[in-house]
CSV table of C-alpha atoms and ligand atoms in Angstrom, one decimal:
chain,number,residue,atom,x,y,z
A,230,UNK,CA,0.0,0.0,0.0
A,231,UNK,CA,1.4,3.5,-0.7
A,232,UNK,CA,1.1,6.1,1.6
A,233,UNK,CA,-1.4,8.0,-0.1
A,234,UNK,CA,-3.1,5.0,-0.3
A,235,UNK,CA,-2.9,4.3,3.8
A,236,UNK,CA,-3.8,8.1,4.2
A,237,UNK,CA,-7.3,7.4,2.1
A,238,UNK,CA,-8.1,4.3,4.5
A,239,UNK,CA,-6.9,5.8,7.7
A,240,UNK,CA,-9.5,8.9,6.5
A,241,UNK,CA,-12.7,7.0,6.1
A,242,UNK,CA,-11.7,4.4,8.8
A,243,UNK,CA,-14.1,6.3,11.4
A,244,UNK,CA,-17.4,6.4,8.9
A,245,UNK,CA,-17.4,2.8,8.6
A,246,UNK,CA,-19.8,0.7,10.2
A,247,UNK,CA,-18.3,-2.6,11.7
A,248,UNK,CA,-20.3,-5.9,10.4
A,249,UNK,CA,-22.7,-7.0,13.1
A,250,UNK,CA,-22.1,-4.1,15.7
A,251,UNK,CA,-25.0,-2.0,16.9
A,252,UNK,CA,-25.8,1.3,15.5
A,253,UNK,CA,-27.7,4.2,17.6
A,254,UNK,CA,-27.2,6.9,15.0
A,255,UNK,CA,-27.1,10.2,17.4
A,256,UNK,CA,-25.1,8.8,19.8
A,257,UNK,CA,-22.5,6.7,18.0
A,258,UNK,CA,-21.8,9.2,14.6
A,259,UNK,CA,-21.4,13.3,14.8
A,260,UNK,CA,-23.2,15.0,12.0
A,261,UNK,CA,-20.6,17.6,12.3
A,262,UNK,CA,-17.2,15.7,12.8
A,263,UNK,CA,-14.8,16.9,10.6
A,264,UNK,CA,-11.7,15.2,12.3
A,265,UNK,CA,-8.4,16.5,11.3
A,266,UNK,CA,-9.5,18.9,7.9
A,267,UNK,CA,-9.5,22.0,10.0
A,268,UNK,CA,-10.3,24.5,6.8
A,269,UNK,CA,-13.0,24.6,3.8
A,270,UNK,CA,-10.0,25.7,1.8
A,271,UNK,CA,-7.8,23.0,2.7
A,272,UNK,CA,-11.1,20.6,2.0
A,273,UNK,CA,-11.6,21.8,-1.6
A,274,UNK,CA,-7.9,20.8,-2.3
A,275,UNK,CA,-8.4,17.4,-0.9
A,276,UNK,CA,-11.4,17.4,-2.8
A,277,UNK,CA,-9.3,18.1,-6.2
A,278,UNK,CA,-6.7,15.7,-5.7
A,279,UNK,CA,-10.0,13.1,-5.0
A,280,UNK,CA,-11.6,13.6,-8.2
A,281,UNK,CA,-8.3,13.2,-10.1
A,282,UNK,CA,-7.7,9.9,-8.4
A,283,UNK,CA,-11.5,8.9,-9.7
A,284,UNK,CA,-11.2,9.8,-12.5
A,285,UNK,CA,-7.9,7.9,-13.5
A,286,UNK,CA,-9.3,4.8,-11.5
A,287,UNK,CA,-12.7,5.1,-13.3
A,288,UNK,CA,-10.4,4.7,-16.9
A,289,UNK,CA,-8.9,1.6,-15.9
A,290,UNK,CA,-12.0,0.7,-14.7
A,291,UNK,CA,-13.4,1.4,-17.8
A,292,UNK,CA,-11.0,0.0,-19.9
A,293,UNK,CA,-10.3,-3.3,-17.7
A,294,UNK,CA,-14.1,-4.1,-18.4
A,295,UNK,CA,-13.9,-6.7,-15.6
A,296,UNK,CA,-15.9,-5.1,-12.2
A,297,UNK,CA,-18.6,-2.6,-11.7
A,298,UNK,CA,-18.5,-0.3,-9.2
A,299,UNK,CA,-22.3,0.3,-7.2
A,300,UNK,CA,-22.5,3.8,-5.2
A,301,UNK,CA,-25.2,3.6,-3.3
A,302,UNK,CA,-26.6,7.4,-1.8
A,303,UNK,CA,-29.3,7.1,1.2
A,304,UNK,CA,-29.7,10.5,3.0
A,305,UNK,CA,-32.7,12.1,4.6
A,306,UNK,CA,-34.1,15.0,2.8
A,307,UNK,CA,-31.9,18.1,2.4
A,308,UNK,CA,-29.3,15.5,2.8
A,309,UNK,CA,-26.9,16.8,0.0
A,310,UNK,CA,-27.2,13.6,-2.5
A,311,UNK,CA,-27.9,15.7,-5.5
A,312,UNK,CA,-24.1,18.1,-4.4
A,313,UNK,CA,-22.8,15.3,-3.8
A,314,UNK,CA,-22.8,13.8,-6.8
A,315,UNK,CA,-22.4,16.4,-8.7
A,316,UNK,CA,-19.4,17.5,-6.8
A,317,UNK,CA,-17.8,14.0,-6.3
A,318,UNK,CA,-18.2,13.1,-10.1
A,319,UNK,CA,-16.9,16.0,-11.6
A,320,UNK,CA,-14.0,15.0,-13.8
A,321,UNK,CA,-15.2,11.3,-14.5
A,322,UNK,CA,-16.0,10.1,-17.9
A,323,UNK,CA,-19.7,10.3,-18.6
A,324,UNK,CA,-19.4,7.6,-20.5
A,325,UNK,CA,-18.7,5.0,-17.7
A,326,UNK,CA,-21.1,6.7,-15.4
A,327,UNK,CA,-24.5,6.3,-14.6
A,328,UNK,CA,-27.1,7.5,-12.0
A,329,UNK,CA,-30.9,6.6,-11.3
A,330,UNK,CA,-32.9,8.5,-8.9
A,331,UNK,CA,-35.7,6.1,-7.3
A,332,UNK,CA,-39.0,7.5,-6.8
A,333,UNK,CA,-42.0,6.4,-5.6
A,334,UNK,CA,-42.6,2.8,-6.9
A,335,UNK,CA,-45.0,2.5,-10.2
A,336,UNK,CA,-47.8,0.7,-10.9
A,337,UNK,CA,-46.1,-1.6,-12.8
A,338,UNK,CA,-42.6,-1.6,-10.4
A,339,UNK,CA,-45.3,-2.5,-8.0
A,340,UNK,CA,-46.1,-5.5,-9.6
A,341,UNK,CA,-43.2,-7.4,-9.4
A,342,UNK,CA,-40.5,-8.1,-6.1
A,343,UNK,CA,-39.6,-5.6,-4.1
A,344,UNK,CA,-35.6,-6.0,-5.9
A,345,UNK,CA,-37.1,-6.2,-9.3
A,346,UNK,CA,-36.5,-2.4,-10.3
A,347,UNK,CA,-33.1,-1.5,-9.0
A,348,UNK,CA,-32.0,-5.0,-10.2
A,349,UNK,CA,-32.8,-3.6,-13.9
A,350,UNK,CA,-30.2,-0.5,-13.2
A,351,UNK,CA,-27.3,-2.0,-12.1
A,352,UNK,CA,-24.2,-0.8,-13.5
A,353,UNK,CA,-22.6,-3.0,-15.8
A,354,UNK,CA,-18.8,-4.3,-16.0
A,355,UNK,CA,-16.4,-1.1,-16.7
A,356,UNK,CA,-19.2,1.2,-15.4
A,357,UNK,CA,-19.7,3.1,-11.8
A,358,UNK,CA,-23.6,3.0,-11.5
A,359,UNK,CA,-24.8,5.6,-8.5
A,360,UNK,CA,-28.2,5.1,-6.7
A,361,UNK,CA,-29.8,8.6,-6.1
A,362,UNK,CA,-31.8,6.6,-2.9
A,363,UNK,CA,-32.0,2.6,-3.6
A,364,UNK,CA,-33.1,-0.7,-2.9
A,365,UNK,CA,-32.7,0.9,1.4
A,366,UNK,CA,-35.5,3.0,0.7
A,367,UNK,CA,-37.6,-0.6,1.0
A,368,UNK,CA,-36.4,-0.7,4.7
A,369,UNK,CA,-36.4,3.2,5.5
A,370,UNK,CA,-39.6,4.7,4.0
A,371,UNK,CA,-41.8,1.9,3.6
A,372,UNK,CA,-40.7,0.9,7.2
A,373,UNK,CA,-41.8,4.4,8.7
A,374,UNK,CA,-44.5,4.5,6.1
A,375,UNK,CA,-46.4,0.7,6.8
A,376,UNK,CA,-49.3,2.0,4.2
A,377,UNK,CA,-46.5,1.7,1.4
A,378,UNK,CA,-46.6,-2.0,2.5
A,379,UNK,CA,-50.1,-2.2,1.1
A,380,UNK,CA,-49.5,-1.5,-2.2
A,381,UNK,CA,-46.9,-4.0,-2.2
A,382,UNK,CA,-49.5,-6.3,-2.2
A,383,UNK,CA,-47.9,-9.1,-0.4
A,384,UNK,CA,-49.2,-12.7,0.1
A,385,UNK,CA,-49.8,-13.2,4.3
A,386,UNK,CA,-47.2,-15.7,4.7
A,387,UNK,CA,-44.8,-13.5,3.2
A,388,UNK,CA,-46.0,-10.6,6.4
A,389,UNK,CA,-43.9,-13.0,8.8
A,390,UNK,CA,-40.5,-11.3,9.9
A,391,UNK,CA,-41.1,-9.4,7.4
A,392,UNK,CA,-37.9,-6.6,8.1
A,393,UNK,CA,-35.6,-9.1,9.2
A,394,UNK,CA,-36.2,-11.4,6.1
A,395,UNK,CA,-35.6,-8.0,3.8
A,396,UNK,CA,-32.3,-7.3,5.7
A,397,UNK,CA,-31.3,-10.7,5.1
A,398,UNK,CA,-32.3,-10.6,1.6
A,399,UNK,CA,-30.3,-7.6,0.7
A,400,UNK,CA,-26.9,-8.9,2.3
A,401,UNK,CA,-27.3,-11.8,0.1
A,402,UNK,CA,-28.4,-10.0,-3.2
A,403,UNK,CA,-25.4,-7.6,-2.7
A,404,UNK,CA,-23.3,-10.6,-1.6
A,405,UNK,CA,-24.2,-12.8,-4.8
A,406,UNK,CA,-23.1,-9.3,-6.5
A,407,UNK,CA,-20.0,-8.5,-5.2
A,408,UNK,CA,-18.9,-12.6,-5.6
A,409,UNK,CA,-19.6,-12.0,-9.4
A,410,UNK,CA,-17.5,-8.4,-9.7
A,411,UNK,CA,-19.3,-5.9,-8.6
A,412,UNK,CA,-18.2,-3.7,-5.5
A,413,UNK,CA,-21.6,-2.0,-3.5
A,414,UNK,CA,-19.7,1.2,-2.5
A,415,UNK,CA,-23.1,2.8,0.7
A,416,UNK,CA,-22.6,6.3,1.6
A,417,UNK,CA,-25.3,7.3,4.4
A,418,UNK,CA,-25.2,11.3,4.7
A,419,UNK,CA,-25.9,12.0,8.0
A,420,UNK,CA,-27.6,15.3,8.4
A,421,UNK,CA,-28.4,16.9,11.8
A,422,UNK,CA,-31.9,18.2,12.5
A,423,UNK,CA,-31.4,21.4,12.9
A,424,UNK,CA,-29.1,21.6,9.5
A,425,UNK,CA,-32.0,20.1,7.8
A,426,UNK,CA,-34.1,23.0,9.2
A,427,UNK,CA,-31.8,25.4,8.3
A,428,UNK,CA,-31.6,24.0,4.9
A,429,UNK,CA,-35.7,23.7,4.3
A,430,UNK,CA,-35.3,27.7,5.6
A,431,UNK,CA,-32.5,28.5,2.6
A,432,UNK,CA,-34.5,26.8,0.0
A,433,UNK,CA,-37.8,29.2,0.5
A,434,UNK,CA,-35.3,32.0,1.3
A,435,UNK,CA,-33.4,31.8,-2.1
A,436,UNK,CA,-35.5,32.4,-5.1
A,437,UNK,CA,-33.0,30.0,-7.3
A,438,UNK,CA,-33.7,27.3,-4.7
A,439,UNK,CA,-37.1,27.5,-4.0
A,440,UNK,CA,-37.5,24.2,-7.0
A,441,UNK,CA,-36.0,22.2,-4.7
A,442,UNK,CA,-38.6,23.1,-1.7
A,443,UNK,CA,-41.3,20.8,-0.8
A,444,UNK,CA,-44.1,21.1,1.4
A,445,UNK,CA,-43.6,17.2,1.8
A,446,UNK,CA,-40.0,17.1,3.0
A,447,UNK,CA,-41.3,19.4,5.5
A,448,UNK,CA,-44.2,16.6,6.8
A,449,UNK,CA,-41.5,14.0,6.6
A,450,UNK,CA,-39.4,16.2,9.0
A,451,UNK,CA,-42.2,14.8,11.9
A,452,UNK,CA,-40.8,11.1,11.2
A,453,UNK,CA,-37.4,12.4,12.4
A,454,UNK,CA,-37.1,9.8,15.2
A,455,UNK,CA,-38.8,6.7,13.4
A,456,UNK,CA,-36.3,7.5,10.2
A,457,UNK,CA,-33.4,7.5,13.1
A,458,UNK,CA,-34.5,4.3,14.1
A,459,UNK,CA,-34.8,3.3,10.7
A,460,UNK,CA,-31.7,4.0,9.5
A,461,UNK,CA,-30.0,3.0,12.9
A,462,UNK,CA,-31.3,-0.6,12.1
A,463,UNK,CA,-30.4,-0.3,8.5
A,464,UNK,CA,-26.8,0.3,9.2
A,465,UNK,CA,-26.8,-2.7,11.8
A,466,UNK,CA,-28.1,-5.1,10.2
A,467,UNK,CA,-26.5,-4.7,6.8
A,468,UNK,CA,-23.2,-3.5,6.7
A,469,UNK,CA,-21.2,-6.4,5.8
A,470,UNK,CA,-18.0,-7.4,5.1
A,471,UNK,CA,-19.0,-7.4,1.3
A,472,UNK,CA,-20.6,-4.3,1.4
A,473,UNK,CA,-20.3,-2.5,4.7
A,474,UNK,CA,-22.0,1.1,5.6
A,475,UNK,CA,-19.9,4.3,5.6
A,476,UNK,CA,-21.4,6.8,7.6
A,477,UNK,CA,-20.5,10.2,6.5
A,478,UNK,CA,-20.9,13.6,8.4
A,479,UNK,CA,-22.9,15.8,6.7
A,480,UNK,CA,-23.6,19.0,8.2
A,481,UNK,CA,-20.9,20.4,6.5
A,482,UNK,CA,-21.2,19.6,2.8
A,483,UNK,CA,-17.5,20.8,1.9
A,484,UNK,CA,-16.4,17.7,4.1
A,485,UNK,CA,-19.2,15.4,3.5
A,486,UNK,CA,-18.2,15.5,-0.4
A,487,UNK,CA,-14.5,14.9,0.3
A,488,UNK,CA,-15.7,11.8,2.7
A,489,UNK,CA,-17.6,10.7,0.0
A,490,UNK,CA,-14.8,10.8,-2.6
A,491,UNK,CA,-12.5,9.3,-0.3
A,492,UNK,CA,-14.9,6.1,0.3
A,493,UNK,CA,-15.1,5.6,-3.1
A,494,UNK,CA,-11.4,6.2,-4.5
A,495,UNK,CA,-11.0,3.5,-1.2
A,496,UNK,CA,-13.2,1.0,-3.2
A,497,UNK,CA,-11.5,1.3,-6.7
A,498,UNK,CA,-8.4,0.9,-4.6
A,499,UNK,CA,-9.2,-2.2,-3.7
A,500,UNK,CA,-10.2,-3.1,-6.6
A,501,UNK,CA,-6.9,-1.9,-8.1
A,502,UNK,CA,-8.3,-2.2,-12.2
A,503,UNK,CA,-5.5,-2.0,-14.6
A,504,UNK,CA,-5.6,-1.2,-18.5
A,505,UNK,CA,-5.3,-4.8,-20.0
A,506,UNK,CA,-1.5,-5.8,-20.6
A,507,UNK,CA,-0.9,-6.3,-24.7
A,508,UNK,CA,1.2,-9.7,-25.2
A,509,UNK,CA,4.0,-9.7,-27.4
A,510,UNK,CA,1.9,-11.2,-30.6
A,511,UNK,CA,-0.6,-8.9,-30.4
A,512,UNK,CA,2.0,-6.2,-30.5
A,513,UNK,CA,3.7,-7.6,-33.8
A,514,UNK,CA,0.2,-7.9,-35.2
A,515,UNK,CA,-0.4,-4.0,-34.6
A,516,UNK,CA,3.2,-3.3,-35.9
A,517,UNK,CA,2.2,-5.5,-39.3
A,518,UNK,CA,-1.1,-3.2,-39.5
A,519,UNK,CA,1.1,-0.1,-39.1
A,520,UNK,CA,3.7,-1.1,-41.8
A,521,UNK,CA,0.5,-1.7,-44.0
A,522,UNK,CA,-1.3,2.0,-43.2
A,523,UNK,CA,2.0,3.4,-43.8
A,524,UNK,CA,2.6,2.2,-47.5
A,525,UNK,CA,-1.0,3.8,-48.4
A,526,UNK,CA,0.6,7.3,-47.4
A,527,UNK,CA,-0.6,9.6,-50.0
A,528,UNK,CA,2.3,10.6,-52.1
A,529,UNK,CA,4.8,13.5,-50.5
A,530,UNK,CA,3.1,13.5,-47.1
A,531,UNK,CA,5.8,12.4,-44.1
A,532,UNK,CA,6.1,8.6,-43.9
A,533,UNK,CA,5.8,8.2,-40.7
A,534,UNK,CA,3.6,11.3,-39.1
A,535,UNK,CA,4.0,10.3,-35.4
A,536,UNK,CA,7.6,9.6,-35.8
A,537,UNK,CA,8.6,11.7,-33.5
A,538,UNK,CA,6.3,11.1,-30.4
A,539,UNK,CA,5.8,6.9,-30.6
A,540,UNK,CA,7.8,4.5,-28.6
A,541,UNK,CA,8.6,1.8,-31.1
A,542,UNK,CA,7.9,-1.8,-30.6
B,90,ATP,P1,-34.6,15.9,-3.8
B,90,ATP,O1,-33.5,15.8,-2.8
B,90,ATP,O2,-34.1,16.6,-5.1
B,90,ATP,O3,-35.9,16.2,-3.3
B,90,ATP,P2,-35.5,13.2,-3.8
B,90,ATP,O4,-34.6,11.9,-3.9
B,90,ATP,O5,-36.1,13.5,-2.5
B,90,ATP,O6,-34.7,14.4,-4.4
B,90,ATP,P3,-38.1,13.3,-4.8
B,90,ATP,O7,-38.7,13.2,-6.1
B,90,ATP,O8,-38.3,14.6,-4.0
B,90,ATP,O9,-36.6,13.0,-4.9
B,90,ATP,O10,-38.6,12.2,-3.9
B,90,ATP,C1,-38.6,10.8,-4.2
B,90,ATP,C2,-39.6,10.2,-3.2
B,90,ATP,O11,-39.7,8.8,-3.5
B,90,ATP,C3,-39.1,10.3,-1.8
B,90,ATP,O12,-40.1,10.9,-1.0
B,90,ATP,C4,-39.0,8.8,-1.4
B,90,ATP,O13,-39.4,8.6,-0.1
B,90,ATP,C5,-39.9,8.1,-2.4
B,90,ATP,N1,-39.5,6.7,-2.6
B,90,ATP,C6,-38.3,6.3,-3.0
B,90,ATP,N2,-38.3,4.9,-3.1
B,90,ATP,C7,-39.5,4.5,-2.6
B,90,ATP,C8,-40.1,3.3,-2.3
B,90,ATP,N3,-39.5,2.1,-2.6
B,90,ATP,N4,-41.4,3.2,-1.8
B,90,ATP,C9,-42.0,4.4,-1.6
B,90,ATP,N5,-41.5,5.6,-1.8
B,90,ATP,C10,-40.3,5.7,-2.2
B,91,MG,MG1,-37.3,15.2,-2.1
């Protein structure tokens, strides 16, 4: 491991969640921590040199074509999910990213598993897929929200142990994942109450944010201590070792975005994708193809344009 390397993991070492250890999400993680990044301005550089690192990780990634990265984004509203990504993907290759935001279910997402829909927007090999909310929301919202259930329209027996059977069935859908190449990167932004109110106050405040203001967020504020519990039960019962929970601090969004860089670069790290190694024939068959593109030069153009600037063999 380099020591830039060691610096990245000793950085997010505090946000992780530890398999099969209890959560209690006001007493055991500080919205505001912000450890040893005293300054905003020092942040933003740290927040350079972590989009770089993405975005050359993101090429091998790309160009290996072997694993696929997952993000996964669960916040409570006014979280920052939308900055976040924004700010954290700046740089990367649109080509190997995608993101889905998950709404409310449709009739016809309704219809099938609860999985079904966030199964059909997985990432594929080369790519880094981000989930603007996810597959959680099926233990966050519809857990606070038991009239969701309903429309899920579940057979009795499957009523039984109901939570506990979906935590268990997520650990091993990500599990079968990640065995088959794909890494499930979860980022929970953890917002402060009293941010969140002074975030819902900025958004009627400023004219330019006022789109982003909903009456709604503002009756989902009254859940605050059943989401808590929610997402205190979440984080307990399915961070794994394939896929554990990174909690980050998010009163601060400066810091929250570098945390959230950090967590990933971590991921691709481990991952460690290279561009794929070109064996010896393969080389000789590219310098045949050259030798033949070069005879069609047209006549008195330079032989060999790129003399200059290509290694040979
Ligand atoms: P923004 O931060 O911009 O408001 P958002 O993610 O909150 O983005 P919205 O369109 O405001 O997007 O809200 C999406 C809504 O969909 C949320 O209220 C969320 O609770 C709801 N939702 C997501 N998944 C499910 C689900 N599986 N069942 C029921 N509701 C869901
Ligand atoms: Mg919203």
């Amino acid at each position: 491991m380099t020591t830039r390397e060691q610096r990245i993991a000793d950085f997010i070492a505090p946000f992780r969640v530890e398999p099969g250890k209890n959560v209690k999400l006001g007493k055991d993680f500080a919205p505001d921590f912000k450890g040893t990044v005293r300054s905003k301005k020092r942040g933003r550089k740290l927040l350079v040199q972590g989009t770089e690192l993405l975005s050359e990780y993101q090429s091998r990634l790309y160009a290996q074509h072997t694993h696929g990265v997952l993000v996964v984004l669960q916040a409570l509203d006014a979280g920052g999910k939308d900055g976040t990504i924004r700010h954290v993907m700046t740089g990367v290759n649109p080509q190997g990213v995608s993101v889905h935001s998950f709404k409310v279910p449709t009739n016809e997402e309704l219809d099938h598993d609860y999985l079904w829909r966030y199964g059909l927007r997985l990432p594929a090999r080369g790519e880094i897929g981000i989930f603007n909310r996810s597959h959680y929301e099926e233990v966050l919202v519809v857990r606070v929200h038991p009239e969701l259930l309903d429309r899920q329209r579940l057979p009795a027996e499957a009523q039984k142990g109901l939570w506990s059977r979906r935590y268990r069935e997520i650990n091993e859908w990500e599990r079968m994942l990640s065995d088959n190449g794909f890494k499930i990167v979860k980022l929970f932004l953890n917002l402060s109450r009293e941010e969140q109110r002074i975030r819902f106050l900025r958004r009627i405040d400023l004219r330019d944010h006022n789109w982003k203001f909903s009456s709604a967020d503002v009756r989902e504020r009254e859940y605050w201590d059943s989401y808590q519990q929610a997402f205190s039960r979440m984080l307990a019962r399915t961070s794994t070792e394939w896929a554990p929970w990174y909690v980050i601090p998010a009163d601060r969004k400066w810091y929250a975005r570098i945390a959230a860089a950090a967590v990933i670069a971590n991921a691709l790290i481990d991952l460690d994708p290279r561009y794929p190694k070109v064996d010896k024939k393969a080389r000789a068959a590219l310098q045949e193809i050259k030798a033949t593109l070069e005879k069609q030069a047209p006549k008195g153009a330079a032989a060999d344009p790129f003399a200059a600037s290509m290694p040979s063999g």
